[in-house]
Amino acid sequence: MKIVTYAIALTLTIGLLSCASTLQASEEEPTVLEAPQLLFLNYEMKTYGNKKSISLINQVTTDGRLKQHINHNPNPDLGDLECVILDKDSNILETYSIKNPLLKIVEYINDSGHFEKKILNLDYAQFSLKLQLNAKAAYAVIHEINPNGNIKLKTTKIE
């Protein structure tokens, strides 16, 4: 009986050892995929007579993904803004258009109880851009759409 028990134990041990992997362990590190990131650019725009200026308030980069690609304004008008995302070699990666932040449309109820719209021309406004950050993005350039050609207002280095 002892010989049968030893024979079964030996057969099981040999069977388990034969199932062991013969592959060599790889010493290469797995490639780590970077998480998608969002870029928030916050600006202020001022006008002095016919001259406009834009300055960066701050830029924030955080992990996340846009639910969908948003074109802020698919049909830009004169005076609207265009944000162009460039790589380090100044190749265009993406383009976004933005309604003129200095023009605000206000709806209100007049004395007769009807809705009316009024367009306000502001001298100062803040606006924000929320973009899916492209790994190759290096600069964000904001232009004003003008009948004589786009006027560059601000170039921001993406950090």
CSV table of C-alpha atoms in Angstrom, one decimal:
chain,number,residue,atom,x,y,z
A,1,MET,CA,0.0,0.0,0.0
A,2,LYS,CA,2.9,2.3,0.8
A,3,ILE,CA,4.4,1.7,-2.7
A,4,VAL,CA,1.0,2.6,-4.3
A,5,THR,CA,0.8,5.9,-2.3
A,6,TYR,CA,4.4,6.8,-3.2
A,7,ALA,CA,3.7,6.0,-6.9
A,8,ILE,CA,0.6,8.2,-6.9
A,9,ALA,CA,2.4,11.1,-5.1
A,10,LEU,CA,5.3,10.8,-7.5
A,11,THR,CA,3.0,10.8,-10.6
A,12,LEU,CA,1.2,13.9,-9.3
A,13,THR,CA,4.5,15.7,-8.6
A,14,ILE,CA,5.8,14.9,-12.1
A,15,GLY,CA,2.5,16.0,-13.6
A,16,LEU,CA,2.5,19.3,-11.8
A,17,LEU,CA,6.1,20.1,-12.7
A,18,SER,CA,5.5,19.3,-16.3
A,19,CYS,CA,2.7,22.0,-16.4
A,20,ALA,CA,5.2,24.7,-15.3
A,21,SER,CA,5.9,27.4,-17.9
A,22,THR,CA,9.1,27.2,-19.8
A,23,LEU,CA,8.9,30.8,-21.1
A,24,GLN,CA,11.7,33.2,-19.9
A,25,ALA,CA,10.5,36.2,-18.0
A,26,SER,CA,10.9,39.4,-19.9
A,27,GLU,CA,12.8,42.2,-18.3
A,28,GLU,CA,11.3,44.9,-20.6
A,29,GLU,CA,9.1,47.4,-18.8
A,30,PRO,CA,5.5,47.6,-20.2
A,31,THR,CA,4.7,50.7,-22.1
A,32,VAL,CA,2.7,53.1,-20.0
A,33,LEU,CA,0.0,54.9,-21.9
A,34,GLU,CA,-0.5,58.5,-20.8
A,35,ALA,CA,-4.0,59.3,-19.6
A,36,PRO,CA,-5.9,61.8,-21.9
A,37,GLN,CA,-5.7,65.4,-20.7
A,38,LEU,CA,-7.9,68.5,-20.9
A,39,LEU,CA,-6.4,71.9,-21.4
A,40,PHE,CA,-8.3,75.0,-20.0
A,41,LEU,CA,-7.1,78.3,-21.3
A,42,ASN,CA,-8.6,81.4,-19.6
A,43,TYR,CA,-8.2,84.8,-21.2
A,44,GLU,CA,-9.3,88.4,-20.9
A,45,MET,CA,-9.9,90.6,-23.8
A,46,LYS,CA,-9.9,94.4,-23.8
A,47,THR,CA,-10.5,97.0,-26.4
A,48,TYR,CA,-9.0,100.4,-26.7
A,49,GLY,CA,-10.8,102.3,-29.5
A,50,ASN,CA,-10.2,100.1,-32.6
A,51,LYS,CA,-7.3,98.1,-31.0
A,52,LYS,CA,-8.0,94.8,-29.2
A,53,SER,CA,-5.7,92.9,-26.9
A,54,ILE,CA,-5.8,89.5,-25.2
A,55,SER,CA,-3.9,88.4,-22.2
A,56,LEU,CA,-3.7,85.0,-20.6
A,57,ILE,CA,-5.2,84.7,-17.1
A,58,ASN,CA,-4.1,81.1,-16.6
A,59,GLN,CA,-3.9,77.7,-18.1
A,60,VAL,CA,-4.8,74.5,-16.4
A,61,THR,CA,-4.0,70.9,-17.5
A,62,THR,CA,-5.9,68.1,-15.9
A,63,ASP,CA,-6.7,64.4,-16.6
A,64,GLY,CA,-9.9,63.9,-18.6
A,65,ARG,CA,-11.5,63.5,-21.9
A,66,LEU,CA,-14.0,65.6,-23.8
A,67,LYS,CA,-17.3,63.8,-24.3
A,68,GLN,CA,-17.3,65.0,-27.9
A,69,HIS,CA,-15.3,67.4,-30.1
A,70,ILE,CA,-16.9,70.8,-29.7
A,71,ASN,CA,-16.5,73.4,-32.4
A,72,HIS,CA,-17.5,76.5,-30.4
A,73,ASN,CA,-18.8,78.3,-33.4
A,74,PRO,CA,-18.9,76.4,-36.7
A,75,ASN,CA,-19.7,79.5,-38.9
A,76,PRO,CA,-17.5,82.4,-37.6
A,77,ASP,CA,-18.5,86.0,-38.4
A,78,LEU,CA,-16.3,89.1,-38.8
A,79,GLY,CA,-15.0,90.0,-35.3
A,80,ASP,CA,-15.1,86.4,-34.0
A,81,LEU,CA,-12.0,84.7,-32.8
A,82,GLU,CA,-10.2,81.7,-34.1
A,83,CYS,CA,-7.9,79.5,-31.9
A,84,VAL,CA,-5.3,77.5,-33.8
A,85,ILE,CA,-3.4,74.7,-32.0
A,86,LEU,CA,0.1,74.3,-33.4
A,87,ASP,CA,2.9,71.8,-32.9
A,88,LYS,CA,6.5,72.7,-32.2
A,89,ASP,CA,7.1,73.1,-36.0
A,90,SER,CA,4.1,75.4,-36.4
A,91,ASN,CA,2.0,72.8,-38.1
A,92,ILE,CA,-1.7,73.2,-37.5
A,93,LEU,CA,-3.2,70.4,-35.4
A,94,GLU,CA,-6.7,71.8,-34.7
A,95,THR,CA,-8.7,74.9,-35.2
A,96,TYR,CA,-11.5,76.2,-33.0
A,97,SER,CA,-13.7,79.3,-33.6
A,98,ILE,CA,-15.2,81.4,-30.8
A,99,LYS,CA,-18.0,84.0,-30.8
A,100,ASN,CA,-16.7,87.5,-30.2
A,101,PRO,CA,-16.6,87.7,-26.4
A,102,LEU,CA,-17.0,91.5,-26.5
A,103,LEU,CA,-20.4,91.2,-28.1
A,104,LYS,CA,-23.1,90.0,-25.7
A,105,ILE,CA,-26.7,89.4,-26.6
A,106,VAL,CA,-29.1,90.1,-23.8
A,107,GLU,CA,-32.8,89.1,-23.9
A,108,TYR,CA,-35.3,90.9,-21.7
A,109,ILE,CA,-39.0,91.4,-21.5
A,110,ASN,CA,-40.1,94.9,-22.5
A,111,ASP,CA,-42.9,97.0,-21.0
A,112,SER,CA,-45.5,95.3,-23.2
A,113,GLY,CA,-44.5,91.8,-22.1
A,114,HIS,CA,-42.6,90.8,-25.2
A,115,PHE,CA,-39.1,89.5,-25.5
A,116,GLU,CA,-36.5,91.8,-27.0
A,117,LYS,CA,-32.9,91.3,-27.8
A,118,LYS,CA,-30.2,93.9,-27.3
A,119,ILE,CA,-26.6,93.7,-28.4
A,120,LEU,CA,-24.0,95.1,-25.9
A,121,ASN,CA,-20.6,96.1,-27.1
A,122,LEU,CA,-18.3,95.5,-24.1
A,123,ASP,CA,-14.8,97.0,-23.6
A,124,TYR,CA,-13.7,94.1,-21.4
A,125,ALA,CA,-14.6,90.4,-21.3
A,126,GLN,CA,-13.2,87.1,-20.1
A,127,PHE,CA,-13.5,83.9,-22.0
A,128,SER,CA,-12.3,80.3,-21.6
A,129,LEU,CA,-11.4,77.4,-23.9
A,130,LYS,CA,-11.7,73.8,-22.9
A,131,LEU,CA,-9.7,71.6,-25.3
A,132,GLN,CA,-8.7,68.0,-25.6
A,133,LEU,CA,-4.9,68.2,-25.2
A,134,ASN,CA,-3.0,66.8,-28.2
A,135,ALA,CA,0.3,65.3,-27.1
A,136,LYS,CA,2.1,67.2,-29.9
A,137,ALA,CA,0.5,70.6,-29.1
A,138,ALA,CA,3.0,73.3,-28.3
A,139,TYR,CA,1.2,76.6,-29.0
A,140,ALA,CA,-2.3,78.1,-29.0
A,141,VAL,CA,-2.6,81.1,-31.3
A,142,ILE,CA,-5.7,83.4,-31.2
A,143,HIS,CA,-6.7,85.4,-34.3
A,144,GLU,CA,-9.5,87.9,-34.9
A,145,ILE,CA,-11.4,87.2,-38.1
A,146,ASN,CA,-11.1,90.4,-40.2
A,147,PRO,CA,-12.2,91.1,-43.8
A,148,ASN,CA,-8.6,92.1,-44.7
A,149,GLY,CA,-7.2,88.8,-43.2
A,150,ASN,CA,-6.9,87.4,-39.7
A,151,ILE,CA,-5.2,89.5,-37.1
A,152,LYS,CA,-3.0,87.6,-34.6
A,153,LEU,CA,-3.9,88.8,-31.1
A,154,LYS,CA,-2.1,86.3,-28.8
A,155,THR,CA,0.2,83.3,-28.9
A,156,THR,CA,0.3,81.1,-25.8
A,157,LYS,CA,3.0,78.4,-25.1
A,158,ILE,CA,1.2,75.2,-23.9
A,159,GLU,CA,3.0,73.9,-20.8
